[in-house]
Tab-separated table of C-alpha atoms and ligand atoms in Angstrom:
chain	number	residue	atom	x	y	z
A	1	MET	CA	-0.057	-0.083	-0.118
A	2	SER	CA	0.978	3.386	-1.440
A	3	ARG	CA	0.524	6.826	0.631
A	4	PHE	CA	-1.214	8.345	-2.377
A	5	ASP	CA	-3.444	5.400	-2.981
A	6	GLY	CA	-6.434	6.451	-5.165
A	7	LYS	CA	-5.727	9.473	-4.351
A	8	VAL	CA	-5.760	11.966	-8.049
A	9	VAL	CA	-3.331	15.004	-8.325
A	10	ILE	CA	-2.885	17.355	-10.512
A	11	VAL	CA	0.521	19.247	-11.319
A	12	THR	CA	0.756	21.996	-13.700
A	13	GLY	CA	4.441	22.504	-14.972
A	14	ALA	CA	4.701	18.927	-15.254
A	15	ALA	CA	7.241	18.461	-18.095
A	16	SER	CA	10.061	19.735	-16.404
A	17	GLY	CA	11.951	20.850	-12.699
A	18	ILE	CA	9.687	20.695	-9.500
A	19	GLY	CA	6.799	20.056	-11.475
A	20	ALA	CA	8.442	16.376	-13.000
A	21	ALA	CA	9.985	15.729	-10.117
A	22	THR	CA	6.645	16.312	-8.243
A	23	ALA	CA	4.276	14.128	-10.619
A	24	LYS	CA	6.702	11.050	-10.784
A	25	ARG	CA	6.652	11.185	-6.597
A	26	PHE	CA	2.766	11.203	-6.905
A	27	LEU	CA	2.848	8.457	-9.283
A	28	ASP	CA	5.596	6.675	-7.447
A	29	ASP	CA	3.430	6.449	-3.986
A	30	GLY	CA	0.376	5.685	-6.336
A	31	ALA	CA	-1.269	8.689	-6.766
A	32	PHE	CA	-3.401	9.032	-10.067
A	33	VAL	CA	-1.325	12.459	-11.920
A	34	VAL	CA	-3.266	14.329	-14.420
A	35	LEU	CA	0.424	16.045	-15.874
A	36	ASN	CA	-0.500	19.662	-16.697
A	37	ASP	CA	2.204	21.877	-19.231
A	38	ILE	CA	2.161	23.407	-22.574
A	39	ARG	CA	4.743	20.884	-24.036
A	40	ARG	CA	2.626	17.654	-24.427
A	41	ASP	CA	6.237	15.493	-25.824
A	42	LYS	CA	8.310	16.524	-22.346
A	43	LEU	CA	4.556	15.529	-20.157
A	44	VAL	CA	4.761	12.037	-22.271
A	45	GLU	CA	8.950	11.793	-20.981
A	46	THR	CA	7.966	12.606	-17.486
A	47	SER	CA	4.971	9.637	-17.831
A	48	SER	CA	7.043	7.150	-19.436
A	49	GLY	CA	7.236	4.153	-17.687
A	50	PHE	CA	4.235	4.521	-15.785
A	51	ASP	CA	1.449	2.435	-15.502
A	52	PRO	CA	-0.227	4.629	-18.071
A	53	GLY	CA	-3.845	3.779	-16.850
A	54	ARG	CA	-3.044	6.430	-13.818
A	55	VAL	CA	-2.142	9.094	-15.831
A	56	LEU	CA	-3.628	11.256	-17.906
A	57	ILE	CA	-1.658	14.156	-19.727
A	58	HIS	CA	-3.169	17.493	-20.340
A	59	SER	CA	-1.559	20.118	-22.518
A	60	GLY	CA	-2.604	23.916	-21.874
A	61	ASP	CA	-1.538	26.677	-21.192
A	62	VAL	CA	-2.681	27.593	-18.124
A	63	SER	CA	-3.170	31.789	-17.658
A	64	ASP	CA	-5.659	31.241	-19.984
A	65	ARG	CA	-8.815	30.117	-17.367
A	66	THR	CA	-11.550	28.762	-19.834
A	67	TYR	CA	-8.693	25.874	-20.342
A	68	LEU	CA	-7.989	25.331	-16.787
A	69	GLN	CA	-11.566	24.958	-16.248
A	70	ALA	CA	-11.731	22.004	-18.818
A	71	MET	CA	-8.288	20.216	-17.605
A	72	VAL	CA	-10.754	19.813	-14.305
A	73	ASP	CA	-13.622	18.732	-15.841
A	74	GLU	CA	-11.732	16.496	-18.297
A	75	THR	CA	-9.749	14.945	-14.343
A	76	VAL	CA	-13.093	14.568	-12.430
A	77	SER	CA	-14.736	12.926	-16.096
A	78	ARG	CA	-11.642	10.479	-16.029
A	79	PHE	CA	-11.137	9.679	-12.772
A	80	ASP	CA	-14.572	10.497	-10.319
A	81	ARG	CA	-12.716	13.230	-7.862
A	82	ILE	CA	-9.693	15.540	-7.442
A	83	ASP	CA	-7.364	15.143	-4.653
A	84	VAL	CA	-5.012	17.640	-4.188
A	85	LEU	CA	-4.060	20.277	-6.593
A	86	VAL	CA	-0.207	21.552	-6.995
A	87	ASN	CA	0.310	24.590	-8.643
A	88	ASN	CA	3.989	24.675	-9.875
A	89	ALA	CA	4.034	26.115	-13.374
A	90	GLY	CA	5.387	29.560	-13.199
A	91	ILE	CA	8.276	31.829	-15.465
A	92	GLU	CA	10.632	34.057	-13.968
A	93	ILE	CA	11.463	37.182	-16.158
A	94	ILE	CA	14.019	39.355	-14.159
A	95	GLY	CA	15.127	43.227	-15.185
A	96	PRO	CA	14.926	46.438	-13.435
A	97	ILE	CA	11.383	48.313	-13.185
A	98	LEU	CA	11.734	50.342	-16.405
A	99	GLY	CA	13.444	47.475	-18.531
A	100	THR	CA	10.543	44.942	-18.509
A	101	SER	CA	7.689	45.767	-20.596
A	102	ILE	CA	4.303	45.826	-19.146
A	103	GLU	CA	3.714	42.709	-21.813
A	104	SER	CA	5.958	40.800	-19.454
A	105	TRP	CA	4.515	42.148	-16.450
A	106	HIS	CA	0.989	41.198	-17.193
A	107	LYS	CA	3.075	37.311	-18.399
A	108	ILE	CA	4.248	37.001	-15.417
A	109	MET	CA	0.984	37.675	-13.787
A	110	GLN	CA	-1.105	35.481	-15.901
A	111	THR	CA	1.221	32.994	-15.845
A	112	ASN	CA	2.425	32.733	-11.924
A	113	VAL	CA	-1.003	34.172	-10.248
A	114	ASP	CA	-3.597	34.086	-12.377
A	115	SER	CA	-3.383	30.360	-12.624
A	116	VAL	CA	-2.804	30.029	-9.611
A	117	TYR	CA	-6.546	31.516	-8.516
A	118	PHE	CA	-8.531	30.060	-11.627
A	119	ALA	CA	-6.916	26.838	-10.918
A	120	ILE	CA	-8.576	27.205	-7.368
A	121	ARG	CA	-11.789	27.861	-8.184
A	122	SER	CA	-12.100	25.047	-11.060
A	123	ALA	CA	-11.276	22.660	-8.389
A	124	LEU	CA	-12.255	23.670	-5.164
A	125	PRO	CA	-16.209	22.114	-5.688
A	126	HIS	CA	-14.368	18.831	-6.006
A	127	LEU	CA	-11.459	19.365	-3.277
A	128	LEU	CA	-14.650	19.773	-0.982
A	129	LYS	CA	-15.820	17.282	-1.359
A	130	SER	CA	-12.600	15.005	-1.245
A	131	LYS	CA	-11.329	17.719	1.359
A	132	GLY	CA	-8.431	17.750	-0.166
A	133	SER	CA	-5.796	20.186	-0.101
A	134	ILE	CA	-3.508	22.635	-2.015
A	135	ILE	CA	-0.153	22.913	-2.319
A	136	ASN	CA	1.315	26.116	-4.480
A	137	VAL	CA	4.959	26.755	-5.710
A	138	SER	CA	5.944	30.371	-4.457
A	139	SER	CA	9.678	30.953	-3.897
A	140	THR	CA	11.716	32.451	-1.106
A	141	CYS	CA	11.793	34.983	-3.811
A	142	GLY	CA	7.546	35.265	-2.742
A	143	LEU	CA	9.171	35.906	1.093
A	144	GLY	CA	11.048	39.010	0.630
A	145	GLY	CA	12.307	40.956	-2.428
A	146	ASP	CA	15.518	40.906	-4.056
A	147	TRP	CA	17.598	42.846	-7.089
A	148	TYR	CA	15.876	43.633	-10.718
A	149	ASN	CA	13.065	40.756	-10.108
A	150	SER	CA	9.847	42.806	-9.211
A	151	ALA	CA	7.545	41.296	-11.091
A	152	TYR	CA	8.366	38.002	-10.451
A	153	ASN	CA	8.554	39.093	-6.925
A	154	ALA	CA	5.392	40.646	-7.079
A	155	SER	CA	3.354	36.901	-8.298
A	156	LYS	CA	5.232	35.214	-5.843
A	157	GLY	CA	3.968	37.235	-2.858
A	158	ALA	CA	0.553	37.605	-3.967
A	159	VAL	CA	1.290	33.227	-4.594
A	160	SER	CA	2.353	32.962	-0.773
A	161	ASN	CA	-0.355	35.299	0.500
A	162	LEU	CA	-3.114	33.846	-1.540
A	163	THR	CA	-1.984	30.659	0.274
A	164	ARG	CA	-2.174	32.297	3.508
A	165	ALA	CA	-5.340	33.948	2.735
A	166	LEU	CA	-7.286	30.260	1.089
A	167	ALA	CA	-5.989	28.571	4.221
A	168	LEU	CA	-8.661	30.669	6.716
A	169	GLU	CA	-11.004	30.699	4.508
A	170	LEU	CA	-10.980	26.994	3.369
A	171	GLY	CA	-9.812	25.782	6.563
A	172	ILE	CA	-13.860	24.874	8.126
A	173	SER	CA	-14.537	23.244	4.924
A	174	GLY	CA	-11.533	20.743	5.529
A	175	VAL	CA	-8.974	22.022	2.523
A	176	ARG	CA	-5.489	22.224	3.902
A	177	VAL	CA	-3.422	25.514	1.596
A	178	ASN	CA	-0.117	25.209	1.774
A	179	ALA	CA	2.902	26.483	-0.271
A	180	VAL	CA	6.347	25.433	-0.745
A	181	ALA	CA	9.632	28.498	-1.107
A	182	PRO	CA	12.163	27.447	-2.697
A	183	GLY	CA	15.579	28.107	-2.906
A	184	THR	CA	17.999	28.186	-5.706
A	185	THR	CA	16.627	24.726	-7.552
A	186	PHE	CA	18.910	23.080	-10.002
A	187	THR	CA	15.753	23.383	-13.563
A	188	GLU	CA	15.760	25.014	-16.753
A	189	MET	CA	15.159	28.091	-14.444
A	190	THR	CA	18.263	28.021	-13.197
A	191	LYS	CA	20.377	26.991	-16.657
A	192	PRO	CA	21.541	30.636	-17.360
A	193	ILE	CA	22.639	31.184	-13.621
A	194	GLU	CA	24.237	27.943	-13.901
A	195	GLN	CA	26.190	28.938	-16.509
A	196	HIS	CA	27.484	32.210	-14.973
A	197	ALA	CA	29.831	30.608	-12.664
A	198	ALA	CA	30.725	34.114	-10.427
A	199	LEU	CA	26.826	34.416	-10.186
A	200	MET	CA	26.071	31.083	-9.417
A	201	THR	CA	28.883	30.735	-6.404
A	202	LYS	CA	27.181	34.434	-4.788
A	203	PHE	CA	23.678	32.792	-4.562
A	204	LEU	CA	25.767	29.578	-3.606
A	205	GLU	CA	27.104	31.655	-0.843
A	206	ARG	CA	24.169	32.738	1.189
A	207	ILE	CA	22.810	29.279	1.677
A	208	PRO	CA	23.529	27.215	5.041
A	209	LEU	CA	23.826	24.077	3.388
A	210	GLY	CA	26.240	25.404	0.930
A	211	ARG	CA	24.554	24.514	-2.535
A	212	GLY	CA	21.289	24.023	-4.109
A	213	ALA	CA	18.601	22.097	-3.987
A	214	ILE	CA	17.618	18.419	-6.430
A	215	PRO	CA	14.286	18.804	-7.955
A	216	GLU	CA	13.276	15.707	-5.854
A	217	GLU	CA	14.492	17.806	-2.790
A	218	VAL	CA	10.981	19.766	-3.414
A	219	ALA	CA	8.978	17.027	-4.669
A	220	SER	CA	8.988	15.683	-1.550
A	221	VAL	CA	7.978	18.547	0.703
A	222	ILE	CA	5.073	19.316	-1.639
A	223	ALA	CA	4.296	15.667	-0.863
A	224	PHE	CA	4.567	15.394	2.365
A	225	LEU	CA	2.271	18.735	2.994
A	226	ALA	CA	-0.030	16.379	0.963
A	227	SER	CA	-0.375	13.413	3.055
A	228	GLU	CA	-1.239	12.332	6.067
A	229	ASP	CA	1.434	13.152	7.777
A	230	ALA	CA	0.395	16.957	7.245
A	231	THR	CA	-3.106	16.793	8.651
A	232	PHE	CA	-2.256	19.918	11.075
A	233	VAL	CA	-0.569	21.822	8.498
A	234	ASN	CA	-2.516	25.121	7.092
A	235	GLY	CA	-1.244	27.827	5.971
A	236	VAL	CA	2.955	28.268	5.512
A	237	ASN	CA	4.818	28.953	3.510
A	238	LEU	CA	7.531	26.309	3.658
A	239	PRO	CA	10.743	27.919	2.789
A	240	VAL	CA	12.869	24.636	0.904
A	241	ASP	CA	15.892	26.801	1.139
A	242	GLY	CA	18.672	25.449	2.761
A	243	GLY	CA	18.642	27.383	5.145
A	244	LEU	CA	18.383	31.135	2.886
A	245	THR	CA	15.340	32.478	4.559
A	246	ALA	CA	16.834	31.955	8.802
A	247	SER	CA	19.435	34.804	7.905
A	248	ASN	CA	18.934	38.228	8.600
A	249	GLY	CA	20.483	39.962	5.019
A	250	GLN	CA	24.107	40.178	7.151
A	251	PRO	CA	27.130	39.415	5.404
A	252	ASN	CA	28.492	36.196	6.355
A	253	ALA	CA	31.776	37.099	8.853
A	254	THR	CA	33.230	33.835	9.385
A	255	ALA	CA	36.023	34.321	7.050
A	256	PHE	CA	37.440	38.177	8.554
A	257	LEU	CA	37.365	37.056	12.290
A	258	ALA	CA	41.129	36.949	12.629
A	259	ASP	CA	40.807	40.987	11.492
A	260	PHE	CA	39.666	41.363	14.836
A	261	GLY	CA	42.380	39.421	16.969
A	262	PHE	CA	40.312	36.313	17.522
A	263	ALA	CA	39.976	32.736	16.042
A	264	SER	CA	36.571	31.081	14.920
A	265	GLN	CA	36.458	29.299	18.368
A	266	SER	CA	36.897	32.083	21.092
A	267	GLU	CA	34.952	34.555	21.871
A	268	GLN	CA	35.287	38.095	22.107
A	269	ARG	CA	33.308	41.254	23.424
A	270	LEU	CA	31.789	44.011	19.865
B	1	LIG	P1	11.267	24.830	-15.118
B	1	LIG	O1	11.453	26.035	-16.328
B	1	LIG	O2	11.880	23.525	-15.131
B	1	LIG	O3	9.602	24.525	-14.971
B	1	LIG	C1	8.347	25.172	-15.158
B	1	LIG	C2	7.229	24.347	-16.484
B	1	LIG	O4	6.425	25.163	-16.218
B	1	LIG	C3	8.135	24.187	-17.768
B	1	LIG	O5	7.683	23.351	-18.391
B	1	LIG	C4	7.350	25.804	-17.959
B	1	LIG	O6	7.125	25.544	-20.591
B	1	LIG	C5	5.747	25.558	-18.268
B	1	LIG	N1	5.157	26.318	-18.494
B	1	LIG	C6	5.184	27.604	-17.971
B	1	LIG	N2	4.539	28.849	-17.981
B	1	LIG	C7	3.878	27.655	-18.794
B	1	LIG	C8	1.804	28.035	-18.825
B	1	LIG	N3	1.089	28.653	-18.571
B	1	LIG	N4	1.172	26.966	-18.509
B	1	LIG	C9	1.956	25.348	-18.563
B	1	LIG	N5	2.882	25.134	-17.944
B	1	LIG	C10	3.901	26.266	-18.022
B	1	LIG	O7	10.814	25.939	-13.595
B	1	LIG	P2	11.130	25.000	-11.973
B	1	LIG	O8	10.641	23.553	-11.984
B	1	LIG	O9	12.007	25.365	-12.079
B	1	LIG	O10	9.339	26.338	-12.157
B	1	LIG	C11	8.676	25.330	-11.532
B	1	LIG	C12	7.993	26.399	-9.958
B	1	LIG	O11	8.562	26.413	-9.007
B	1	LIG	C13	7.123	27.827	-10.946
B	1	LIG	O12	6.958	28.416	-9.940
B	1	LIG	C14	9.244	28.807	-10.735
B	1	LIG	O13	8.600	29.841	-10.136
B	1	LIG	C15	9.171	27.963	-9.629
B	1	LIG	N6	10.515	27.959	-8.246
B	1	LIG	C16	11.529	27.472	-9.088
B	1	LIG	C17	12.784	27.882	-8.317
B	1	LIG	C18	14.032	27.145	-8.890
B	1	LIG	O14	15.178	28.050	-8.621
B	1	LIG	N7	14.368	26.653	-9.467
B	1	LIG	C19	13.212	28.952	-7.212
B	1	LIG	C20	11.817	29.275	-6.423
B	1	LIG	C21	10.575	29.112	-7.467
B	1	LIG	P3	7.799	25.986	-20.444
B	1	LIG	O15	9.510	25.864	-20.633
B	1	LIG	O16	7.754	25.900	-22.158
B	1	LIG	O17	7.668	27.687	-20.393
């Protein structure tokens, strides 16, 4: 018996990265999984090797709310129910505010925020019946600001606060709403940073664990939040960030201790 046997799970953005790892995790754990993304061929790749009877490949654009309603309707007509909705699909476009086009702003907000709001509206009648749960993929960028990333920061901040607000609204009905807030996770999205060694070093030196995550390390936390092990967890934005957000933002001064006349194993009053 696997922990999601008989459960029906929708994962958006399942062709790549965190979404692909999450879809596979739920399939490994016995669920029926609806895999959404724009690219159908990549979804076939993600689900290959799994029982086709437990898979529904549903390609389409999550920023289109008519599409989202069709995805939900077809999920229910194929599998009869929905237990878990994972709103993962997202994009990031960086740049200073005056360098960001109006089109990019709208694309980010539609892909990262409208998609989450309208997917929840469409799936909610079914989640209320199953007393299911929603997991939104926010970001550490939704918990604080970054340089030159205001549109993405705004979109993920919206996802994080939507998560909190709906946890309050829906909790009494037995539907839990949570988010994960990943830090740097090696996927297609981080490829441009990975190709720039000096910049990647800057990112990694801020992470107490000294490395970025692999997508499976985020997927396992999403699965935890959806599971029977998390039945009293509601409204959290759980950082999956190697400790990045444990910092108050001050620099790591360890390398400079000797300049103040003491070694790392001794103390000094400042
Ligand atoms: P990937 O680019 O690897 O995966 C995102 C997937 O979503 C892609 O397959 C992409 O398709 C798809 N997608 C984009 N727009 C749409 C759309 N309109 N409709 C349907 N599918 C769409 O990125 P990640 O796995 O890294 O990102 C997953 C989530 O995690 C995102 O919400 C991201 O913001 C978040 N996140 C990622 C972090 C990281 O460091 N990687 C850190 C924190 C949060 P296509 O490639 O064709 O655009």
